[in-house]
Tab-separated table of C-alpha atoms and ligand atoms in Angstrom:
chain	number	residue	atom	x	y	z
A	23	MET	CA	91.217	47.535	76.513
A	24	ILE	CA	93.373	46.731	73.497
A	25	CYS	CA	93.275	48.975	70.486
A	26	ILE	CA	91.752	47.264	67.445
A	27	PRO	CA	93.583	48.392	64.326
A	28	PHE	CA	91.871	48.726	60.980
A	29	ASN	CA	94.283	46.228	59.464
A	30	ARG	CA	96.755	43.672	60.796
A	31	PRO	CA	98.656	41.625	58.208
A	32	TYR	CA	98.057	37.924	58.802
A	33	VAL	CA	101.104	35.684	59.214
A	34	VAL	CA	100.567	32.098	58.101
A	35	GLY	CA	103.716	30.875	59.891
A	36	LYS	CA	106.012	29.653	57.142
A	37	GLU	CA	107.007	33.031	55.713
A	38	LEU	CA	110.351	33.391	57.482
A	39	SER	CA	111.449	29.815	56.845
A	40	TYR	CA	110.729	30.369	53.139
A	41	VAL	CA	112.723	33.607	53.249
A	42	ALA	CA	115.586	31.698	54.930
A	43	GLN	CA	115.295	29.104	52.191
A	44	ALA	CA	115.606	31.844	49.551
A	45	GLN	CA	118.796	32.971	51.274
A	46	ALA	CA	120.103	29.405	51.442
A	47	ASN	CA	119.336	28.972	47.732
A	48	GLY	CA	121.874	31.707	47.068
A	49	HIS	CA	119.463	33.366	44.647
A	50	LEU	CA	118.248	36.678	46.049
A	51	ALA	CA	117.512	38.605	42.851
A	52	GLY	CA	114.215	38.084	41.061
A	53	ASP	CA	112.873	35.152	39.060
A	54	GLY	CA	114.251	32.351	41.224
A	55	PRO	CA	112.400	29.229	42.427
A	56	PHE	CA	109.999	31.109	44.746
A	57	THR	CA	109.023	33.551	42.017
A	58	ARG	CA	108.324	30.569	39.741
A	59	GLN	CA	106.224	28.976	42.484
A	60	CYS	CA	104.142	32.174	42.783
A	61	HIS	CA	103.763	32.423	39.008
A	62	LEU	CA	102.491	28.845	38.848
A	63	TRP	CA	100.035	29.467	41.665
A	64	LEU	CA	98.685	32.588	39.991
A	65	GLU	CA	98.431	30.901	36.606
A	66	ARG	CA	96.458	28.029	38.204
A	67	HIS	CA	94.228	30.105	40.459
A	68	ALA	CA	93.797	33.374	38.636
A	69	GLY	CA	92.560	32.235	35.282
A	70	GLY	CA	95.450	30.795	33.323
A	71	GLY	CA	97.049	33.915	31.862
A	72	LYS	CA	100.800	34.323	32.124
A	73	ALA	CA	101.702	35.732	35.538
A	74	LEU	CA	104.605	38.016	36.380
A	75	LEU	CA	105.346	39.174	39.921
A	76	THR	CA	105.968	42.884	40.331
A	77	HIS	CA	106.905	45.193	43.199
A	78	SER	CA	103.319	46.334	43.581
A	79	CYS	CA	100.003	46.631	41.814
A	80	THR	CA	101.128	50.148	40.907
A	81	ALA	CA	104.133	48.643	39.100
A	82	ALA	CA	101.875	46.088	37.376
A	83	LEU	CA	99.618	48.915	36.153
A	84	GLU	CA	102.651	50.874	34.949
A	85	MET	CA	103.767	47.818	32.985
A	86	ALA	CA	100.247	47.505	31.606
A	87	ALA	CA	100.317	51.115	30.413
A	88	ILE	CA	103.578	50.501	28.533
A	89	LEU	CA	102.274	47.214	27.100
A	90	ALA	CA	99.075	48.920	25.992
A	91	GLY	CA	101.210	51.288	23.911
A	92	ILE	CA	99.712	54.342	25.578
A	93	GLU	CA	100.989	57.548	23.992
A	94	PRO	CA	100.662	61.200	25.036
A	95	GLY	CA	97.112	62.400	24.492
A	96	ASP	CA	95.577	58.912	24.503
A	97	GLU	CA	92.596	58.546	26.802
A	98	ILE	CA	91.759	55.840	29.304
A	99	ILE	CA	88.400	55.380	30.983
A	100	VAL	CA	88.615	54.901	34.753
A	101	PRO	CA	86.335	55.290	37.731
A	102	SER	CA	86.941	58.451	39.733
A	103	TYR	CA	86.312	56.444	42.884
A	104	THR	CA	89.586	54.523	43.037
A	105	PHE	CA	93.144	54.532	44.278
A	106	VAL	CA	95.455	57.014	42.580
A	107	SER	CA	97.588	54.334	40.849
A	108	THR	CA	94.678	53.236	38.630
A	109	ALA	CA	95.013	56.546	36.790
A	110	ASN	CA	98.567	57.595	37.593
A	111	ALA	CA	100.165	54.585	35.896
A	112	PHE	CA	98.689	55.790	32.597
A	113	VAL	CA	99.284	59.485	33.251
A	114	LEU	CA	102.991	58.621	33.504
A	115	ARG	CA	102.780	57.686	29.791
A	116	GLY	CA	101.041	60.969	28.955
A	117	ALA	CA	97.480	59.615	28.956
A	118	VAL	CA	94.419	61.661	29.866
A	119	PRO	CA	92.275	59.855	32.439
A	120	VAL	CA	88.589	60.229	31.676
A	121	PHE	CA	86.751	59.737	34.932
A	122	VAL	CA	83.400	57.981	34.985
A	123	ASP	CA	80.948	57.591	37.839
A	124	ILE	CA	80.351	54.341	39.740
A	125	ARG	CA	77.270	52.185	40.199
A	126	ALA	CA	75.270	52.929	43.331
A	127	ASP	CA	75.079	49.226	44.266
A	128	SER	CA	78.564	47.708	43.813
A	129	LEU	CA	80.445	51.057	43.771
A	130	ASN	CA	82.204	49.731	40.678
A	131	LEU	CA	82.724	51.588	37.389
A	132	ASP	CA	79.251	52.138	35.926
A	133	GLU	CA	79.425	50.205	32.677
A	134	ARG	CA	76.349	52.082	31.381
A	135	LEU	CA	78.441	55.272	31.257
A	136	ILE	CA	81.423	53.904	29.365
A	137	GLU	CA	80.095	54.350	25.852
A	138	ALA	CA	79.434	58.058	26.341
A	139	ALA	CA	83.026	58.505	27.533
A	140	VAL	CA	84.592	56.928	24.433
A	141	THR	CA	86.290	59.307	21.966
A	142	PRO	CA	88.581	58.653	18.988
A	143	ARG	CA	91.535	58.921	21.454
A	144	THR	CA	90.272	56.261	23.867
A	145	ARG	CA	92.691	53.322	24.125
A	146	ALA	CA	91.661	51.395	27.217
A	147	VAL	CA	89.087	50.871	29.943
A	148	VAL	CA	90.383	50.188	33.442
A	149	PRO	CA	87.667	48.651	35.615
A	150	VAL	CA	88.428	48.420	39.342
A	151	HIS	CA	86.887	45.548	41.304
A	152	TYR	CA	86.098	47.537	44.419
A	153	ALA	CA	86.170	45.569	47.672
A	154	GLY	CA	86.932	42.435	45.642
A	155	VAL	CA	83.478	42.413	44.042
A	156	GLY	CA	83.501	41.941	40.286
A	157	CYS	CA	82.552	44.691	37.838
A	158	GLU	CA	79.955	43.937	35.150
A	159	MET	CA	82.608	42.331	32.958
A	160	ASP	CA	80.235	40.921	30.310
A	161	THR	CA	79.077	44.404	29.338
A	162	ILE	CA	82.515	45.983	29.726
A	163	LEU	CA	84.103	43.383	27.433
A	164	GLU	CA	81.338	43.795	24.863
A	165	ILE	CA	81.776	47.589	24.735
A	166	ALA	CA	85.568	47.275	24.644
A	167	GLN	CA	85.369	44.873	21.727
A	168	ARG	CA	82.973	47.123	19.840
A	169	PHE	CA	85.309	50.118	20.157
A	170	SER	CA	88.576	48.107	19.924
A	171	LEU	CA	89.669	49.117	23.423
A	172	LEU	CA	92.026	47.254	25.687
A	173	VAL	CA	90.632	46.143	29.042
A	174	ILE	CA	93.056	46.354	31.947
A	175	GLU	CA	91.541	45.101	35.192
A	176	ASP	CA	92.655	46.744	38.382
A	177	ALA	CA	92.149	43.649	40.528
A	178	ALA	CA	94.309	45.035	43.358
A	179	GLN	CA	91.628	43.936	45.836
A	180	GLY	CA	90.328	40.979	43.863
A	181	ILE	CA	92.486	37.910	44.482
A	182	MET	CA	90.320	34.766	44.966
A	183	SER	CA	87.122	36.513	43.820
A	184	THR	CA	85.131	35.384	40.808
A	185	TYR	CA	82.606	36.822	38.371
A	186	ARG	CA	80.286	34.248	36.784
A	187	GLY	CA	82.663	31.523	37.966
A	188	ARG	CA	85.840	33.025	36.506
A	189	PRO	CA	88.578	34.645	38.606
A	190	LEU	CA	88.869	38.412	38.613
A	191	GLY	CA	91.954	39.529	36.721
A	192	SER	CA	91.367	36.925	33.996
A	193	PHE	CA	88.848	38.886	31.898
A	194	GLY	CA	90.840	41.794	30.523
A	195	HIS	CA	93.818	41.714	28.174
A	196	LEU	CA	95.743	42.407	31.381
A	197	GLY	CA	94.958	42.175	35.088
A	198	ALA	CA	96.843	43.674	38.030
A	199	PHE	CA	96.917	42.380	41.634
A	200	SER	CA	98.252	43.843	44.859
A	201	PHE	CA	99.951	42.022	47.726
A	202	HIS	CA	100.397	45.175	49.790
A	203	GLU	CA	100.096	44.533	53.523
A	204	THR	CA	96.528	45.859	53.507
A	205	LYS	CA	95.356	43.196	51.055
A	206	ASN	CA	94.118	39.646	51.725
A	207	ILE	CA	97.360	37.931	50.662
A	208	VAL	CA	100.466	39.938	51.419
A	209	SER	CA	104.205	40.272	50.892
A	210	GLY	CA	104.620	43.731	52.413
A	211	GLU	CA	104.736	45.539	49.118
A	212	GLY	CA	104.021	43.315	46.150
A	213	GLY	CA	101.926	42.744	43.080
A	214	ALA	CA	101.493	40.794	39.894
A	215	LEU	CA	100.516	41.350	36.313
A	216	LEU	CA	98.397	38.728	34.566
A	217	ILE	CA	98.841	38.707	30.830
A	218	ASN	CA	95.711	37.117	29.416
A	219	ASP	CA	96.362	38.259	25.865
A	220	ARG	CA	99.210	35.936	24.939
A	221	THR	CA	100.386	38.283	22.169
A	222	LEU	CA	101.562	40.662	24.909
A	223	ALA	CA	103.446	38.044	26.944
A	224	ALA	CA	106.912	38.200	25.343
A	225	ARG	CA	107.025	41.999	25.519
A	226	ALA	CA	105.808	41.942	29.128
A	227	GLU	CA	108.885	39.954	30.168
A	228	ILE	CA	111.150	42.439	28.433
A	229	ILE	CA	109.493	45.522	29.940
A	230	ARG	CA	109.778	43.968	33.404
A	231	GLU	CA	113.504	43.271	32.911
A	232	LYS	CA	114.671	46.832	32.132
A	233	GLY	CA	113.873	46.533	28.436
A	234	THR	CA	116.206	43.571	27.949
A	235	ASN	CA	115.637	40.033	26.682
A	236	ARG	CA	117.291	38.631	29.814
A	237	SER	CA	114.493	36.097	30.463
A	238	GLN	CA	114.924	34.642	26.966
A	239	PHE	CA	118.671	34.453	27.570
A	240	PHE	CA	118.198	32.453	30.782
A	241	ARG	CA	115.883	30.070	28.948
A	242	GLY	CA	118.616	29.586	26.331
A	243	GLN	CA	116.491	31.161	23.588
A	244	VAL	CA	119.108	33.803	22.701
A	245	ASP	CA	122.875	33.566	23.117
A	246	LYS	CA	123.344	37.006	24.728
A	247	TYR	CA	120.997	39.496	26.268
A	248	THR	CA	120.728	43.100	25.252
A	249	TRP	CA	118.569	46.227	25.266
A	250	VAL	CA	115.611	45.537	22.965
A	251	ASP	CA	112.769	47.804	24.159
A	252	VAL	CA	111.781	50.325	26.818
A	253	GLY	CA	111.354	48.961	30.313
A	254	SER	CA	112.224	49.298	33.935
A	255	SER	CA	112.966	47.118	36.947
A	256	PHE	CA	109.535	45.816	37.840
A	257	LEU	CA	110.465	42.446	39.379
A	258	PRO	CA	110.718	41.763	43.115
A	259	GLY	CA	113.594	39.850	44.691
A	260	GLU	CA	113.283	36.268	45.886
A	261	MET	CA	112.813	37.154	49.567
A	262	VAL	CA	109.581	38.957	48.728
A	263	ALA	CA	108.507	36.084	46.470
A	264	ALA	CA	109.320	33.578	49.247
A	265	TYR	CA	107.131	35.483	51.704
A	266	LEU	CA	104.335	35.577	49.144
A	267	ALA	CA	104.680	31.871	48.295
A	268	ALA	CA	104.006	30.989	51.939
A	269	GLN	CA	100.910	33.178	51.960
A	270	LEU	CA	99.527	31.873	48.661
A	271	GLU	CA	99.603	28.317	50.039
A	272	HIS	CA	97.003	29.484	52.570
A	273	ALA	CA	94.861	31.536	50.213
A	274	ASP	CA	91.801	29.319	50.721
A	275	THR	CA	91.863	29.404	54.510
A	276	ILE	CA	92.601	33.141	54.591
A	277	THR	CA	89.650	33.804	52.290
A	278	SER	CA	87.249	31.625	54.235
A	279	SER	CA	88.283	33.211	57.549
A	280	ARG	CA	87.697	36.668	56.085
A	281	LEU	CA	84.333	35.605	54.680
A	282	GLY	CA	83.346	34.384	58.151
A	283	LEU	CA	84.076	37.828	59.599
A	284	TRP	CA	82.350	39.581	56.707
A	285	ASP	CA	79.195	37.466	57.177
A	286	ARG	CA	79.095	38.270	60.890
A	287	TYR	CA	79.286	42.002	60.145
A	288	HIS	CA	76.623	41.638	57.488
A	289	ALA	CA	74.212	39.890	59.837
A	290	ALA	CA	74.882	42.379	62.635
A	291	PHE	CA	73.911	45.425	60.534
A	292	GLU	CA	70.898	43.902	58.795
A	293	ALA	CA	68.328	45.342	61.197
A	294	LEU	CA	69.783	48.861	60.938
A	295	GLU	CA	69.637	48.643	57.150
A	296	LYS	CA	65.976	47.587	57.344
A	297	GLU	CA	65.312	50.637	59.531
A	298	GLY	CA	66.932	52.807	56.841
A	299	ARG	CA	69.772	53.874	59.137
A	300	LEU	CA	72.626	52.713	56.889
A	301	ARG	CA	73.405	50.706	53.788
A	302	ARG	CA	75.408	47.496	53.739
A	303	PRO	CA	77.594	46.274	50.831
A	304	ILE	CA	75.730	44.751	47.890
A	305	VAL	CA	77.219	41.738	46.133
A	306	ALA	CA	75.463	41.020	42.848
A	307	GLU	CA	74.370	37.552	41.897
A	308	GLY	CA	77.128	35.893	39.901
A	309	CYS	CA	79.861	37.530	41.990
A	310	LYS	CA	81.752	35.514	44.599
A	311	HIS	CA	83.786	37.943	46.623
A	312	ASN	CA	86.862	37.531	48.800
A	313	ALA	CA	85.736	39.605	51.797
A	314	HIS	CA	88.448	42.127	51.132
A	315	MET	CA	86.490	44.849	52.838
A	316	TYR	CA	83.463	45.492	55.018
A	317	TYR	CA	82.062	48.971	54.651
A	318	LEU	CA	78.943	50.840	55.678
A	319	LEU	CA	77.297	53.788	53.979
A	320	LEU	CA	76.102	56.225	56.631
A	321	ALA	CA	73.684	59.149	56.340
A	322	ASP	CA	76.155	61.931	55.545
A	323	LEU	CA	79.641	63.280	56.178
A	324	GLN	CA	78.724	64.600	59.604
A	325	GLU	CA	77.447	61.214	60.751
A	326	ARG	CA	80.468	59.423	59.324
A	327	THR	CA	82.861	61.788	61.102
A	328	ALA	CA	80.972	61.236	64.353
A	329	PHE	CA	81.017	57.448	63.814
A	330	ILE	CA	84.780	57.308	63.231
A	331	GLU	CA	85.307	59.485	66.303
A	332	HIS	CA	82.972	57.311	68.419
A	333	MET	CA	84.905	54.195	67.383
A	334	ARG	CA	88.309	55.867	67.880
A	335	GLU	CA	87.414	56.963	71.419
A	336	ARG	CA	86.638	53.308	72.136
A	337	GLU	CA	89.905	52.124	70.573
A	338	VAL	CA	88.492	50.773	67.304
A	339	GLN	CA	90.093	52.160	64.167
A	340	CYS	CA	87.732	52.755	61.241
A	341	VAL	CA	88.694	54.593	58.082
A	342	PHE	CA	87.039	56.239	55.111
A	343	HIS	CA	88.030	55.775	51.501
A	344	TYR	CA	88.975	57.460	48.264
A	345	VAL	CA	88.942	61.152	47.710
A	346	PRO	CA	87.552	61.177	44.143
A	347	LEU	CA	90.269	61.506	41.525
A	348	HIS	CA	88.328	63.831	39.199
A	349	SER	CA	88.266	66.540	41.853
A	350	SER	CA	91.768	65.892	43.260
A	351	PRO	CA	94.418	68.571	42.542
A	352	HIS	CA	96.347	66.446	40.036
A	353	GLY	CA	93.271	64.739	38.613
A	354	ARG	CA	91.900	68.159	37.691
A	355	ARG	CA	95.170	69.104	36.015
A	356	VAL	CA	95.604	65.986	33.880
A	357	GLY	CA	92.159	64.461	33.458
A	358	ARG	CA	88.489	65.223	33.094
A	359	ALA	CA	85.179	63.770	34.168
A	360	SER	CA	82.836	62.344	31.591
A	361	GLY	CA	79.444	63.632	32.682
A	362	ALA	CA	78.359	64.095	36.259
A	363	THR	CA	79.629	61.912	39.095
A	364	PRO	CA	76.805	62.049	41.661
A	365	VAL	CA	77.382	58.570	43.119
A	366	THR	CA	81.127	59.118	43.569
A	367	ASP	CA	80.550	62.522	45.177
A	368	ASP	CA	77.977	61.057	47.535
A	369	VAL	CA	79.765	57.838	48.514
A	370	THR	CA	83.062	59.526	49.250
A	371	ASP	CA	81.411	61.384	52.154
A	372	ARG	CA	79.405	58.474	53.538
A	373	LEU	CA	81.537	55.345	53.293
A	374	VAL	CA	83.357	53.963	56.316
A	375	ARG	CA	85.432	50.776	56.416
A	376	LEU	CA	85.482	48.572	59.490
A	377	PRO	CA	88.444	46.468	60.677
A	378	LEU	CA	88.697	43.158	58.808
A	379	TRP	CA	91.685	40.864	59.302
A	380	VAL	CA	92.266	37.233	60.136
A	381	GLY	CA	92.619	37.124	63.911
A	382	LEU	CA	89.876	39.695	64.492
A	383	GLU	CA	87.460	36.865	65.392
A	384	ALA	CA	88.131	37.239	69.124
A	385	HIS	CA	87.423	40.991	69.018
A	386	LEU	CA	84.651	41.168	66.457
A	387	ASP	CA	81.816	41.219	68.990
A	388	ARG	CA	83.390	44.261	70.581
A	389	VAL	CA	83.705	46.063	67.233
A	390	ILE	CA	80.102	45.282	66.351
A	391	GLU	CA	78.763	46.225	69.775
A	392	THR	CA	80.696	49.521	69.711
A	393	ALA	CA	79.252	50.319	66.287
A	394	LEU	CA	75.691	49.389	67.287
A	395	GLN	CA	76.048	51.553	70.378
A	396	PHE	CA	76.708	54.549	68.108
A	397	PHE	CA	73.354	54.107	66.382
A	398	ARG	CA	71.515	53.526	69.679
A	399	THR	CA	72.877	56.754	71.155
A	400	ARG	CA	71.722	58.683	68.080
A	401	GLY	CA	68.206	57.332	68.457
B	23	LIG	C1	92.163	49.738	43.506
B	23	LIG	C2	93.637	49.811	43.779
B	23	LIG	N1	94.487	49.911	42.752
B	23	LIG	C3	95.821	49.949	42.964
B	23	LIG	C4	96.350	49.908	44.234
B	23	LIG	C5	97.839	49.984	44.401
B	23	LIG	O1	98.350	48.805	44.954
B	23	LIG	P1	99.873	48.740	45.447
B	23	LIG	O2	99.928	49.360	46.803
B	23	LIG	O3	100.202	47.284	45.467
B	23	LIG	O4	100.693	49.479	44.454
B	23	LIG	C6	95.497	49.802	45.326
B	23	LIG	C7	96.051	49.789	46.695
B	23	LIG	O5	95.402	49.993	47.672
B	23	LIG	C8	94.104	49.751	45.106
B	23	LIG	O6	93.228	49.642	46.115
């Protein structure tokens, strides 16, 4: 019996020949032809903002925090139920993360709680599109506009998903994507920042290039390049971009394969949901998701622990998600919760993610049958 991992990065086939091509081009640093190819793809498929590849979504969020002009003591509104980088990127600039609860249906930032979290120090809202399902962007944008807040989308999981027909990552002033090996489209480590507010675009290039105007120099817009702002080295080399370029060419087929797996899971657990034994993911009308994740909400922590153990004993790896940030050791030191977080506190104990990767098709029946067996044995 082969062990079924939680994740296995999909290889489209052309990655290594593109990497060899990058080597043959003699341009291994960043911003060569493959980086440009990825930028063009993102600008065409992710909503038209200016795209800049980064080392990771974490790096893209760190760039966003600098671009947003975050200063010590400024506040940002984030869900507590998220990956650490959503908050940490801003904490690095001295911001105070104000943690808000999530919606019980999508597990996304609860937009109805944002207004109560706003103070005179609030600078930005950072919605996270959990599992690649869009947040309620209409309401979030309306509130942000009313209070003059920046919106920075953490679309780490959201490539190829849409909300009311528009790609995730294209709604906020800035949007951040991840191409980490656990995501749908991968380059090992990797990410991108989408700059939808064009007034931030020139500075974004500078911040990404160590605070220099090097990009302008290479376009012939200045006759020498120099230190003009703060910044860091946020750009990946061409070998990473080459790997990513090969993957992006297959974004449609990867997404439809994942959706096929997701739909099979969803059908398989329908009866158990009707019996009240578990809850399946909810995708709101108007959201087209990318099947980034299939999760189940079980009865309680004890049942989830038993489920993961049952699957592990039968060589199927299932994992839980997010320890809430508001109650994490560092989250408690640097941030605070706005109001109670009952949904976050509940979901963190009950959510389990099932394997979902292109190539799982041949093993999916076994995963499903092993999971169903767990519920049968518990009566
Ligand atoms: C919601 C969210 N934000 C940010 C990140 C960080 O992405 P990266 O690993 O590319 O830095 C992740 C990674 O899992 C994530 O899920």
